[in-house]
Short mmCIF file of C-alpha atoms in Angstrom, two decimals:
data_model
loop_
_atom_site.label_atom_id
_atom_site.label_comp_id
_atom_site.label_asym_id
_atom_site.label_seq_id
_atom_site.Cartn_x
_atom_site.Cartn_y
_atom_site.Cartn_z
CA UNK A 1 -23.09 30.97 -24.84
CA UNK A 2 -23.98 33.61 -27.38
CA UNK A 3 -22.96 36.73 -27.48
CA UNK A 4 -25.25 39.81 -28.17
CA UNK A 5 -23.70 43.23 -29.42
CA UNK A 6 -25.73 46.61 -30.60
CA UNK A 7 -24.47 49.25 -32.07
CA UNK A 8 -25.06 52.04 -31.25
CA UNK A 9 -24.99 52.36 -27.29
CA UNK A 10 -26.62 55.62 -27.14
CA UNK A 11 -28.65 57.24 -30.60
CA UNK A 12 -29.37 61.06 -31.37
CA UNK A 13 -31.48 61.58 -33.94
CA UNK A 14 -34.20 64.82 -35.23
CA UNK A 15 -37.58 63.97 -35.91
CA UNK A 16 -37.99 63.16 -39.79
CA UNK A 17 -34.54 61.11 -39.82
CA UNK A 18 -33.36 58.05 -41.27
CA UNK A 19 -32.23 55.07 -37.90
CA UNK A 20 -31.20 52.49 -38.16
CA UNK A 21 -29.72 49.72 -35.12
CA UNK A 22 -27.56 47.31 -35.47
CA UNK A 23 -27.07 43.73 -34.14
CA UNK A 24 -24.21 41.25 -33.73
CA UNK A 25 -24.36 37.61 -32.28
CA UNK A 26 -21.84 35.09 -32.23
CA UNK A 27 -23.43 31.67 -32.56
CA UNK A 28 -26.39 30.17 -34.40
CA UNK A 29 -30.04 31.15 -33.53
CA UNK A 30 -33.11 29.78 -33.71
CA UNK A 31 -34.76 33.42 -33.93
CA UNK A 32 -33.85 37.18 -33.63
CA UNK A 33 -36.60 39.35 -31.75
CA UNK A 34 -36.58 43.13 -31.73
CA UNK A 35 -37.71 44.87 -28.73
CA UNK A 36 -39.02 48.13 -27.61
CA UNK A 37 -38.79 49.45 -24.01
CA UNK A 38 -40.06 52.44 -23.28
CA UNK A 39 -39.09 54.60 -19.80
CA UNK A 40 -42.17 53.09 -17.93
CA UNK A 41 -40.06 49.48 -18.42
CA UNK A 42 -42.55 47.78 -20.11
CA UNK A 43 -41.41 45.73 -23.10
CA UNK A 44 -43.20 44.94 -26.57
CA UNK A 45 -42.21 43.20 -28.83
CA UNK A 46 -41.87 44.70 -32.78
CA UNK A 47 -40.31 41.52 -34.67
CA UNK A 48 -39.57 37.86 -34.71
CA UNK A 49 -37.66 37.24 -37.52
CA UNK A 50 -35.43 33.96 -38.77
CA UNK A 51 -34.88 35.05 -42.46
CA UNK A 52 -35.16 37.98 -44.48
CA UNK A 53 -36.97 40.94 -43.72
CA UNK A 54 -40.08 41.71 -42.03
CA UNK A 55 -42.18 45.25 -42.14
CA UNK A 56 -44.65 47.05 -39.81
CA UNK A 57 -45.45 50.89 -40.62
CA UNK A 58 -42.20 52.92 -40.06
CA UNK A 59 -40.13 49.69 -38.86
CA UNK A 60 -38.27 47.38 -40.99
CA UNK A 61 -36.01 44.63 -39.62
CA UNK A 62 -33.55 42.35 -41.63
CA UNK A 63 -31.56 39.77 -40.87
CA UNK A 64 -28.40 38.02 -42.47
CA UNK A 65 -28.10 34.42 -41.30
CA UNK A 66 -25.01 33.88 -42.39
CA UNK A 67 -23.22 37.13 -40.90
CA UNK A 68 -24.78 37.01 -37.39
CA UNK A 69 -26.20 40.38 -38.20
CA UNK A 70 -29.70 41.67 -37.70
CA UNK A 71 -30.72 45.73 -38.39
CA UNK A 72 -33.48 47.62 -37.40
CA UNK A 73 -34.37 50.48 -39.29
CA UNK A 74 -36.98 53.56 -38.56
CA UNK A 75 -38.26 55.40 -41.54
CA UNK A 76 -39.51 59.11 -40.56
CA UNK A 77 -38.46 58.99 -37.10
CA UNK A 78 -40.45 61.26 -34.68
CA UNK A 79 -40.33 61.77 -30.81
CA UNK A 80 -42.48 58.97 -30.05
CA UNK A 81 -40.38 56.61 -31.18
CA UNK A 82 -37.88 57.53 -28.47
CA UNK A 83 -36.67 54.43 -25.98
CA UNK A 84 -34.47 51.49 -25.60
CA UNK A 85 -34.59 49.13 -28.63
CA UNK A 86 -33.43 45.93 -27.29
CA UNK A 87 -32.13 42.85 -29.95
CA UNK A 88 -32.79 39.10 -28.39
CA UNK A 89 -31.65 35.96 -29.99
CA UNK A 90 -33.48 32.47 -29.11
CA UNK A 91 -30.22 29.73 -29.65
CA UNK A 92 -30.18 26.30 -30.03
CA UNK A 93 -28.85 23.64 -27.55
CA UNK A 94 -26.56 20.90 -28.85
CA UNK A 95 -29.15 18.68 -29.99
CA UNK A 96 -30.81 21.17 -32.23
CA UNK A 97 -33.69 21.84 -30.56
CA UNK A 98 -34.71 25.53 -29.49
CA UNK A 99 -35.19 26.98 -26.25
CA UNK A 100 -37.64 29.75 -25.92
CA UNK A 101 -35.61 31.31 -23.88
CA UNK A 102 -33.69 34.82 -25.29
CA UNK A 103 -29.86 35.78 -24.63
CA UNK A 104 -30.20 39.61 -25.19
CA UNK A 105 -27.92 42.97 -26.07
CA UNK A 106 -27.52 45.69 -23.89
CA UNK A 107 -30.10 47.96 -25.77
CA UNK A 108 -29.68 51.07 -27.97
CA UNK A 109 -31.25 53.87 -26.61
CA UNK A 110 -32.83 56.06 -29.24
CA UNK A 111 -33.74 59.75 -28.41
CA UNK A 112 -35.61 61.77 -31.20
CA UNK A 113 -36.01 65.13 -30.75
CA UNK A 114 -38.80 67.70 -32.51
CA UNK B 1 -57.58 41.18 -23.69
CA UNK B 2 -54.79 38.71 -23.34
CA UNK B 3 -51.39 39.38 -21.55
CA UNK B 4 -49.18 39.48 -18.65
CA UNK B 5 -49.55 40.80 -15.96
CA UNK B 6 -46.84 41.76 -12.99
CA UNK B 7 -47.66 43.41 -9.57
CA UNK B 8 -46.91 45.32 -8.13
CA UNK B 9 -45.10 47.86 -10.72
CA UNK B 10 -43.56 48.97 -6.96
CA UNK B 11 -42.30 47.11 -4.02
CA UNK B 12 -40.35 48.27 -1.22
CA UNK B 13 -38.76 45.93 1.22
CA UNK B 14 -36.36 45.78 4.24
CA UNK B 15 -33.20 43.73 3.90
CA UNK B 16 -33.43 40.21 5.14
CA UNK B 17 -37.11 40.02 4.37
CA UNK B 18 -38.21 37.35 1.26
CA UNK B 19 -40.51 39.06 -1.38
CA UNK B 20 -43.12 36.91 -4.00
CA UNK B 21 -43.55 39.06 -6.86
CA UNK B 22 -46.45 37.90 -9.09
CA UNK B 23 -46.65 37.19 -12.92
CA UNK B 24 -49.98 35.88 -14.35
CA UNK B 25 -50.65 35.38 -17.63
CA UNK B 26 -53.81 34.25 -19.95
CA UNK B 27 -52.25 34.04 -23.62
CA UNK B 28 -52.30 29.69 -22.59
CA UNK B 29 -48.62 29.92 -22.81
CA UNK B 30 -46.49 27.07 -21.81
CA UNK B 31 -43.59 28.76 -20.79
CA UNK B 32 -42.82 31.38 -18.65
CA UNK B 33 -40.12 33.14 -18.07
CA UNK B 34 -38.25 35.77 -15.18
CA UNK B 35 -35.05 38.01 -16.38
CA UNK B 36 -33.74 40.83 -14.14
CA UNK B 37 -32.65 43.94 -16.09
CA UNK B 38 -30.11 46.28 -14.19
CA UNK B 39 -28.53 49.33 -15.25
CA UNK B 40 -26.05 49.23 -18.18
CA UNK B 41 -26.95 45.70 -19.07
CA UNK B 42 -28.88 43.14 -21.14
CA UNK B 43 -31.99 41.25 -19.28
CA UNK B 44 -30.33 38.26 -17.69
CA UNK B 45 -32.72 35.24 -17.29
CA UNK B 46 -33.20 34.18 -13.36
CA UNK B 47 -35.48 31.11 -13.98
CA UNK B 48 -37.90 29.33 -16.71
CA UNK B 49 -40.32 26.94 -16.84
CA UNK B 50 -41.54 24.95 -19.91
CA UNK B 51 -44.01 23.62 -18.73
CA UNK B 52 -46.32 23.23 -15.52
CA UNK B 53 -44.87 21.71 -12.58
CA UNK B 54 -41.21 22.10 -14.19
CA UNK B 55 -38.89 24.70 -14.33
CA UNK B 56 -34.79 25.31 -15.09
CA UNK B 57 -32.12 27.46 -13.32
CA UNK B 58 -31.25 30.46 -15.62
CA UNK B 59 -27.79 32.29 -15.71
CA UNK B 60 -28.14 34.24 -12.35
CA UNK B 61 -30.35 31.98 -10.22
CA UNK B 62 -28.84 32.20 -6.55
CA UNK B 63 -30.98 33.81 -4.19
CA UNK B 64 -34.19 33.10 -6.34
CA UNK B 65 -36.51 30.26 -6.28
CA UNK B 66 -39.72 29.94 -8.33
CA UNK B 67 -43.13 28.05 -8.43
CA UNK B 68 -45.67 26.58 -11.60
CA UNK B 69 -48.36 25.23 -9.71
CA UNK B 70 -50.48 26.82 -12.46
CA UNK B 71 -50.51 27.59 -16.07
CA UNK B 72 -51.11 31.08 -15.90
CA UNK B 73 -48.60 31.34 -12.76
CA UNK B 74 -44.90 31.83 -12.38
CA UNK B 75 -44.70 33.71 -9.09
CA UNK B 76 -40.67 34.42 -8.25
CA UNK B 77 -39.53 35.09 -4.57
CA UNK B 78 -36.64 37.13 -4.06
CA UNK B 79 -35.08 35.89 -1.12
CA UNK B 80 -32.69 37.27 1.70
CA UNK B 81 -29.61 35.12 -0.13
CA UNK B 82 -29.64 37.26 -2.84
CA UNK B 83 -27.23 39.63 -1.96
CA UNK B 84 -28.30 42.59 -4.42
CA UNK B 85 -31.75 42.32 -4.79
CA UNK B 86 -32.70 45.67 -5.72
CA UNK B 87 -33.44 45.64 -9.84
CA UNK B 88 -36.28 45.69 -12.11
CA UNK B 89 -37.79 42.42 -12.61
CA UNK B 90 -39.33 41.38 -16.01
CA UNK B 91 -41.79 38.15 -16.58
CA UNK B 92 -42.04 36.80 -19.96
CA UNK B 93 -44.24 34.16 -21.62
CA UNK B 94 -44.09 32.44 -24.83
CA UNK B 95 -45.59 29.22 -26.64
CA UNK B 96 -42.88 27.36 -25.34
CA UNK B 97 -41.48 26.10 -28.89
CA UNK B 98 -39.12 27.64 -31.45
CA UNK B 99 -39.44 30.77 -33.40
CA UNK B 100 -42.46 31.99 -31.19
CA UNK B 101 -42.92 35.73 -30.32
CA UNK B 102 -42.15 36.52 -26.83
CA UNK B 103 -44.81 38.67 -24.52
CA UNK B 104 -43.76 40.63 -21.69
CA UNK B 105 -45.26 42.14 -18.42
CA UNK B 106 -44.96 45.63 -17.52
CA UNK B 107 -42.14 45.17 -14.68
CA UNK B 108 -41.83 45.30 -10.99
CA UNK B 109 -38.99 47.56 -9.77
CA UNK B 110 -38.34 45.93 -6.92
CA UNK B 111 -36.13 48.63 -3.98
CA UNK B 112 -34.46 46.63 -0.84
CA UNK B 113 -33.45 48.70 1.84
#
């Protein structure tokens, strides 16, 4: 089963700042999705990514294949962007074919305060 | 507009009784997913289905059962063998294959007491 680690647990940040999230996972994936939950509990969805690096306004994700590791970064952070970013990996059974279904961390949540 | 939808966002129930909660979606997803998130912890999946008329155990099953008469339905019931029922309760669809974004409903915080 794959394991699913972020760093940090719990994020502090002032509006205007730098952020950036960090993800672990243990075993191969057929995808890495980055999450955003916000205190209501709904969930959307920011990234899917396999390789490389993908970009949408203030939010860039990467991803490192071969070290298991996945970062999401926030440019100019600002209040809004305050609430539980949540990493998700999509594995692969034995055969090689991929489940849809996500193993996911334990969230980072991200406070940003004015 | 195209989505998921969960309902209710609130549902109160007395121990021993069996709950549906609903999930509909119209994005013509194949599969469809329930996790349960609690306190402290990742979203653990409860059931999936791939396809219509199919559907797979996930890691915390017991006490659940599911339904896919329909495309657009994945209705989970919450019965009185699960012994900690109270949780939120995410649905999640998806195109079924590999590397496919995942879309999720807006959560029923389900309260047993």
């Amino acid at each position: 089963k794959n394991e699913v680690e972020q760093s940090p647990q719990n994020l502090t940040a002032q509006e205007g700042e730098f952020i950036t999230i960090n993800c672990s996972y243990s075993v191969g994936i057929s995808a890495l999705h980055w999450l955003q939950q916000h205190p209501g509990g709904g969930i959307v969805s920011l990234f899917m990514l396999s390789s490389g690096k993908k970009k949408h306004g203030r939010l860039i994700a990467t991803i490192n294949i071969q070290e298991k590791h996945s970062s999401l970064h926030i440019t100019a952070s600002h209040p809004r962007d305050s609430a539980v970013y949540i990493c998700a990996v999509g594995g692969t059974n034995a055969g090689g074919t991929s489940y849809g279904k996500l193993t996911f961390g334990q969230g980072t949540i991200l406070t940003v305060h004015p | 507009d195209g989505g998921i939808t969960q309902s209710p966002k609130y549902l109160f129930r007395k121990e021993g009784q069996n709950v549906t909660l609903s999930c509909e979606q119209n994005l013509n997803h194949d599969a469809m997913y329930w996790y349960r998130q609690d306190p402290g912890q990742g979203l653990r999946l409860i059931y999936y289905s791939q396809i219509v008329n199919d559907f797979q155990k996930g890691d915390i099953a017991e006490g659940y059962s599911v339904s896919r008469e329909k495309k657009e339905s994945f209705p989970l019931t919450v019965t009185s063998a699960q012994k900690n029922p109270t949780a939120f309760y995410l649905c999640a669809s998806s195109l079924g294959s590999s590397n496919t974004e995942a879309f999720f409903g807006q959560g029923t915080r389900l309260t047993v007491v």
